[in-house]
Short mmCIF file of C-alpha atoms in Angstrom, two decimals:
data_model
loop_
_atom_site.label_atom_id
_atom_site.label_comp_id
_atom_site.label_asym_id
_atom_site.label_seq_id
_atom_site.Cartn_x
_atom_site.Cartn_y
_atom_site.Cartn_z
CA MET A 1 0.00 0.00 0.00
CA GLU A 2 1.53 3.29 -1.14
CA ASN A 3 -0.13 5.64 1.34
CA PHE A 4 -1.41 3.79 4.39
CA SER A 5 -1.94 6.97 6.42
CA GLU A 6 -4.26 8.51 3.83
CA TRP A 7 -6.19 5.25 3.39
CA PHE A 8 -6.55 4.81 7.15
CA HIS A 9 -7.86 8.34 7.69
CA ASP A 10 -10.33 7.90 4.82
CA ILE A 11 -11.67 4.69 6.38
CA LEU A 12 -12.17 6.32 9.79
CA GLU A 13 -13.90 9.33 8.27
CA ASN A 14 -16.07 7.63 5.65
CA ALA A 15 -17.13 4.82 8.00
CA ASP A 16 -18.14 7.33 10.69
CA ILE A 17 -15.73 5.80 13.23
CA THR A 18 -13.74 8.72 14.68
CA ASP A 19 -13.16 12.41 14.03
CA SER A 20 -9.62 13.61 14.74
CA ARG A 21 -10.37 17.32 14.28
CA TYR A 22 -10.75 17.84 18.03
CA PRO A 23 -8.59 20.87 18.97
CA ILE A 24 -6.04 18.89 21.00
CA LYS A 25 -3.48 16.84 19.10
CA GLY A 26 -3.76 13.10 19.61
CA MET A 27 -7.30 13.19 21.00
CA ALA A 28 -10.19 12.11 18.81
CA VAL A 29 -13.96 11.87 19.10
CA TRP A 30 -15.66 8.49 18.82
CA ARG A 31 -18.55 8.95 16.42
CA PRO A 32 -21.77 6.92 16.88
CA TYR A 33 -20.99 4.03 14.51
CA GLY A 34 -17.42 3.79 15.75
CA PHE A 35 -18.64 3.77 19.32
CA GLN A 36 -20.98 0.87 18.52
CA ILE A 37 -18.00 -1.08 17.13
CA ARG A 38 -16.01 -0.24 20.26
CA ARG A 39 -18.85 -1.38 22.53
CA ALA A 40 -19.36 -4.65 20.64
CA THR A 41 -15.62 -5.37 20.80
CA LEU A 42 -15.51 -4.67 24.53
CA ASN A 43 -18.46 -7.01 25.07
CA ILE A 44 -16.36 -9.82 23.56
CA PHE A 45 -13.40 -8.82 25.73
CA ARG A 46 -15.45 -8.69 28.92
CA ASP A 47 -17.06 -12.06 28.23
CA LEU A 48 -13.57 -13.58 28.14
CA MET A 49 -12.17 -11.68 31.12
CA ASP A 50 -15.15 -12.17 33.43
CA LYS A 51 -14.57 -15.92 33.52
CA GLU A 52 -11.75 -15.51 36.03
CA HIS A 53 -11.20 -11.79 36.63
CA ASP A 54 -13.26 -9.18 38.47
CA GLU A 55 -13.86 -5.87 36.74
CA THR A 56 -13.00 -2.82 38.81
CA LEU A 57 -12.33 0.91 38.42
CA PHE A 58 -9.48 2.90 39.94
CA PRO A 59 -9.12 6.70 40.03
CA LEU A 60 -7.64 8.65 37.13
CA LEU A 61 -5.21 10.67 39.27
CA ILE A 62 -2.08 9.27 40.92
CA PRO A 63 -0.11 11.15 43.62
CA GLU A 64 3.40 12.07 42.49
CA ALA A 65 4.88 10.27 45.49
CA GLU A 66 3.23 6.99 44.50
CA LEU A 67 4.25 7.29 40.86
CA ALA A 68 7.85 7.98 41.90
CA LYS A 69 8.19 4.97 44.22
CA GLU A 70 9.14 2.52 41.48
CA GLY A 71 12.16 4.19 39.86
CA ILE A 72 12.57 1.98 36.79
CA HIS A 73 8.83 2.16 36.10
CA VAL A 74 8.54 5.93 36.34
CA LYS A 75 11.67 6.42 34.25
CA GLY A 76 9.90 4.61 31.43
CA PHE A 77 7.00 7.07 31.52
CA GLU A 78 8.37 10.32 32.98
CA ASP A 79 8.51 12.12 29.63
CA GLU A 80 4.93 11.12 28.78
CA VAL A 81 3.07 12.06 31.96
CA TYR A 82 0.44 14.79 32.08
CA TRP A 83 0.37 16.56 35.45
CA VAL A 84 -2.42 18.26 37.40
CA THR A 85 -0.83 21.10 39.36
CA HIS A 86 -3.82 23.26 40.34
CA GLY A 87 -7.30 22.84 41.76
CA GLY A 88 -9.06 25.86 40.35
CA GLN A 89 -6.71 28.78 41.10
CA THR A 90 -5.04 27.01 44.02
CA GLU A 91 -1.70 25.28 43.51
CA LEU A 92 -1.77 21.74 44.86
CA ASN A 93 0.61 20.67 47.62
CA GLU A 94 1.46 17.60 45.56
CA LYS A 95 1.29 17.18 41.81
CA LEU A 96 -1.11 14.54 40.55
CA ALA A 97 -0.27 12.41 37.52
CA ILE A 98 -3.00 11.61 35.02
CA ARG A 99 -2.50 7.88 34.73
CA PRO A 100 -0.30 6.66 31.87
CA THR A 101 -0.94 3.14 33.24
CA SER A 102 -2.30 1.98 36.58
CA GLU A 103 0.32 -0.04 38.47
CA THR A 104 1.07 2.80 40.88
CA ALA A 105 -2.65 3.46 41.39
CA MET A 106 -3.65 -0.14 42.02
CA TYR A 107 -0.79 -1.68 43.97
CA PRO A 108 -0.94 0.60 47.05
CA MET A 109 -4.54 -0.61 47.41
CA PHE A 110 -3.51 -4.24 46.91
CA ALA A 111 -1.14 -3.78 49.85
CA LEU A 112 -4.14 -2.84 52.00
CA TRP A 113 -6.29 -5.72 50.80
CA VAL A 114 -3.78 -8.59 51.00
CA ARG A 115 -3.19 -9.92 54.50
CA SER A 116 -3.26 -13.71 54.21
CA HIS A 117 -2.83 -16.43 51.61
CA ILE A 118 -6.63 -16.76 51.60
CA ASP A 119 -6.80 -13.28 50.01
CA LEU A 120 -4.87 -14.59 47.00
CA PRO A 121 -4.92 -14.67 44.11
CA ILE A 122 -6.27 -11.26 43.19
CA LYS A 123 -7.33 -11.04 39.55
CA GLN A 124 -8.79 -7.72 38.47
CA TYR A 125 -9.13 -5.74 35.27
CA GLN A 126 -10.41 -2.37 34.17
CA VAL A 127 -11.17 -0.59 30.90
CA VAL A 128 -10.26 3.08 31.25
CA ASN A 129 -8.86 6.17 29.58
CA THR A 130 -5.13 6.74 29.94
CA PHE A 131 -3.07 9.72 28.85
CA ARG A 132 0.46 9.85 27.45
CA TYR A 133 2.16 12.90 26.02
CA GLU A 134 3.18 11.43 22.70
CA THR A 135 5.72 13.66 20.96
CA LYS A 136 5.92 11.56 17.81
CA HIS A 137 3.48 11.84 14.91
CA THR A 138 0.05 10.87 16.23
CA ARG A 139 -2.41 8.70 14.32
CA PRO A 140 -6.03 8.03 15.36
CA LEU A 141 -6.48 4.77 17.31
CA ILE A 142 -2.83 3.79 16.73
CA ARG A 143 -0.66 6.47 18.38
CA VAL A 144 -2.67 8.88 20.49
CA ARG A 145 -2.37 11.04 23.59
CA GLU A 146 -5.65 9.87 25.06
CA ILE A 147 -6.02 6.10 24.91
CA THR A 148 -9.78 5.82 25.24
CA THR A 149 -9.98 2.03 25.50
CA PHE A 150 -7.08 0.96 27.72
CA ALA A 151 -7.85 -2.56 28.93
CA GLU A 152 -5.49 -3.70 31.69
CA ALA A 153 -5.56 -6.73 33.97
CA HIS A 154 -3.52 -7.00 37.16
CA THR A 155 -3.04 -10.08 39.31
CA VAL A 156 -1.36 -10.93 42.62
CA HIS A 157 -0.11 -14.45 43.40
CA SER A 158 1.49 -16.36 46.24
CA SER A 159 4.27 -17.88 44.13
CA ALA A 160 6.42 -17.23 41.09
CA GLU A 161 5.03 -20.39 39.50
CA GLU A 162 1.46 -19.11 39.74
CA ALA A 163 2.51 -15.77 38.26
CA ALA A 164 4.20 -17.50 35.32
CA GLU A 165 1.09 -19.62 34.77
CA GLN A 166 -1.00 -16.46 34.74
CA VAL A 167 1.16 -15.05 31.95
CA GLU A 168 0.33 -18.13 29.88
CA THR A 169 -3.36 -17.70 30.74
CA GLY A 170 -3.16 -14.09 29.60
CA ILE A 171 -1.63 -15.18 26.31
CA GLU A 172 -4.45 -17.69 25.76
CA LEU A 173 -7.07 -15.02 26.50
CA TYR A 174 -5.51 -12.71 23.93
CA LYS A 175 -5.42 -15.52 21.37
CA LYS A 176 -9.13 -16.22 21.85
CA PHE A 177 -9.91 -12.51 21.61
CA PHE A 178 -7.95 -11.88 18.41
CA ASP A 179 -9.03 -15.18 16.84
CA GLY A 180 -12.65 -14.23 17.48
CA LEU A 181 -12.11 -10.90 15.74
CA GLY A 182 -10.24 -12.48 12.83
CA ILE A 183 -7.06 -10.53 13.56
CA ALA A 184 -3.81 -12.26 12.61
CA TYR A 185 -0.94 -11.95 15.08
CA LEU A 186 2.63 -12.85 15.92
CA ILE A 187 3.66 -13.62 19.52
CA SER A 188 7.15 -12.80 20.74
CA LYS A 189 9.13 -12.28 23.92
CA ARG A 190 10.33 -8.70 23.92
CA PRO A 191 14.08 -8.04 24.26
CA VAL A 192 15.22 -6.53 27.56
CA TRP A 193 15.41 -3.02 26.12
CA ASP A 194 11.78 -3.21 24.94
CA LYS A 195 10.07 -4.87 27.91
CA PHE A 196 7.60 -3.05 30.16
CA PRO A 197 9.46 -0.80 32.65
CA GLY A 198 9.95 -2.80 35.85
CA ALA A 199 8.87 -6.16 34.41
CA GLU A 200 10.91 -9.38 34.47
CA TYR A 201 9.77 -10.07 30.92
CA THR A 202 7.11 -9.06 28.43
CA MET A 203 5.23 -11.19 25.92
CA ALA A 204 3.71 -9.23 23.05
CA PHE A 205 1.25 -9.63 20.21
CA ASP A 206 1.92 -7.83 16.92
CA THR A 207 -0.12 -7.69 13.75
CA ILE A 208 1.00 -6.72 10.25
CA MET A 209 -0.61 -3.60 8.81
CA PRO A 210 -1.51 -3.11 5.11
CA ASP A 211 1.73 -1.17 4.57
CA GLY A 212 3.81 -4.12 5.83
CA LYS A 213 4.71 -2.55 9.18
CA THR A 214 3.98 -4.26 12.48
CA LEU A 215 1.70 -2.86 15.15
CA GLN A 216 1.74 -3.98 18.78
CA ILE A 217 -1.81 -4.93 19.75
CA GLY A 218 -1.40 -6.56 23.15
CA THR A 219 1.11 -7.36 25.89
CA VAL A 220 1.38 -9.63 28.92
CA HIS A 221 3.98 -8.79 31.57
CA ASN A 222 5.48 -10.81 34.40
CA LEU A 223 6.28 -8.14 36.98
CA GLY A 224 7.97 -10.55 39.39
CA GLN A 225 8.28 -9.07 42.89
CA THR A 226 9.45 -5.60 41.85
CA PHE A 227 6.20 -3.81 42.57
CA ALA A 228 5.33 -6.08 45.52
CA HIS A 229 8.53 -4.97 47.26
CA THR A 230 8.05 -1.32 46.31
CA PHE A 231 4.49 -1.14 47.62
CA GLU A 232 5.03 -3.60 50.49
CA ILE A 233 2.50 -6.19 49.39
CA THR A 234 3.01 -9.05 51.86
CA PHE A 235 0.91 -11.95 53.14
CA GLU A 236 0.87 -14.61 55.82
CA ASN A 237 1.36 -18.04 54.26
CA LYS A 238 -0.21 -21.33 55.39
CA GLU A 239 2.62 -21.89 57.88
CA GLY A 240 2.03 -18.50 59.50
CA ASN A 241 5.13 -16.88 58.04
CA HIS A 242 5.13 -13.59 56.17
CA GLU A 243 6.22 -13.42 52.54
#
C-alpha cells in the first residue's frame, strides 16, 4: 500500500468511526458508529475476562509520590506524563499524575487488601482512559495522547510459579480474543530493552498492517516481585510466616 496513512484516515472518516479534528493533538472523538463497534468489541473482551477476573475501576489521578516509588517504572514514563498542578486557582501541595498506566494506582490498594494467603490470588481488570504525552506523529487509534480504551488486567499471586502460569493464561485469552475478531498476530518475547518498565519479561502480540509494518496490539507482563517490594504487598502463608 503506497499511502497507508491517507487510506486509514479515509476509512475512519467515511465509515463514521472517529473524528480527529478535536482541537487537541492526539485526541479524537468516537462517532456513533465507531462507538458501537467499540462497545461490541468490549463485550467480547469482557465475556472472556469475566470468567476468572473481576472488573474494577481505579481513580484517574495518581499522587506524584506513588508514581515515583518505582524508579525503573517511572523512568519509562516520565517524559509522557500529564500533570495536574492546580485545583481551580489554588496550587496543589502535591502534583497529581494523570494515569499513563495503573500499576502505581492499584498496587498501594492491593497492599491494604492482601493480609493472608486466603486473600490470594487477586485477579482484576479495568477498561479506562489513559493519557500519554506522545511527541511523535500521532495517528487516530494507533498512536494517540488519550487512549480511550485501555484494557489492563492486574493479578497478585502467592508464588512465582502461579505468576508465570497467569502469563500463559493471559496469552491464551488474547489468542481467543484476536481469533474471534479475525485478527492475525505474531507472539514474541520482547528483548530486555523493549520490555515493560519494571517487568521481568514481556510477551507481546503484533499484527501486520496493510503497509507491511507491524503494530503492537497486546502485551502480557510478568512483573515478578518488583512492585510487591516497592508497595510492600506481603501476606501470611499457610505456615504462619510472612512473605
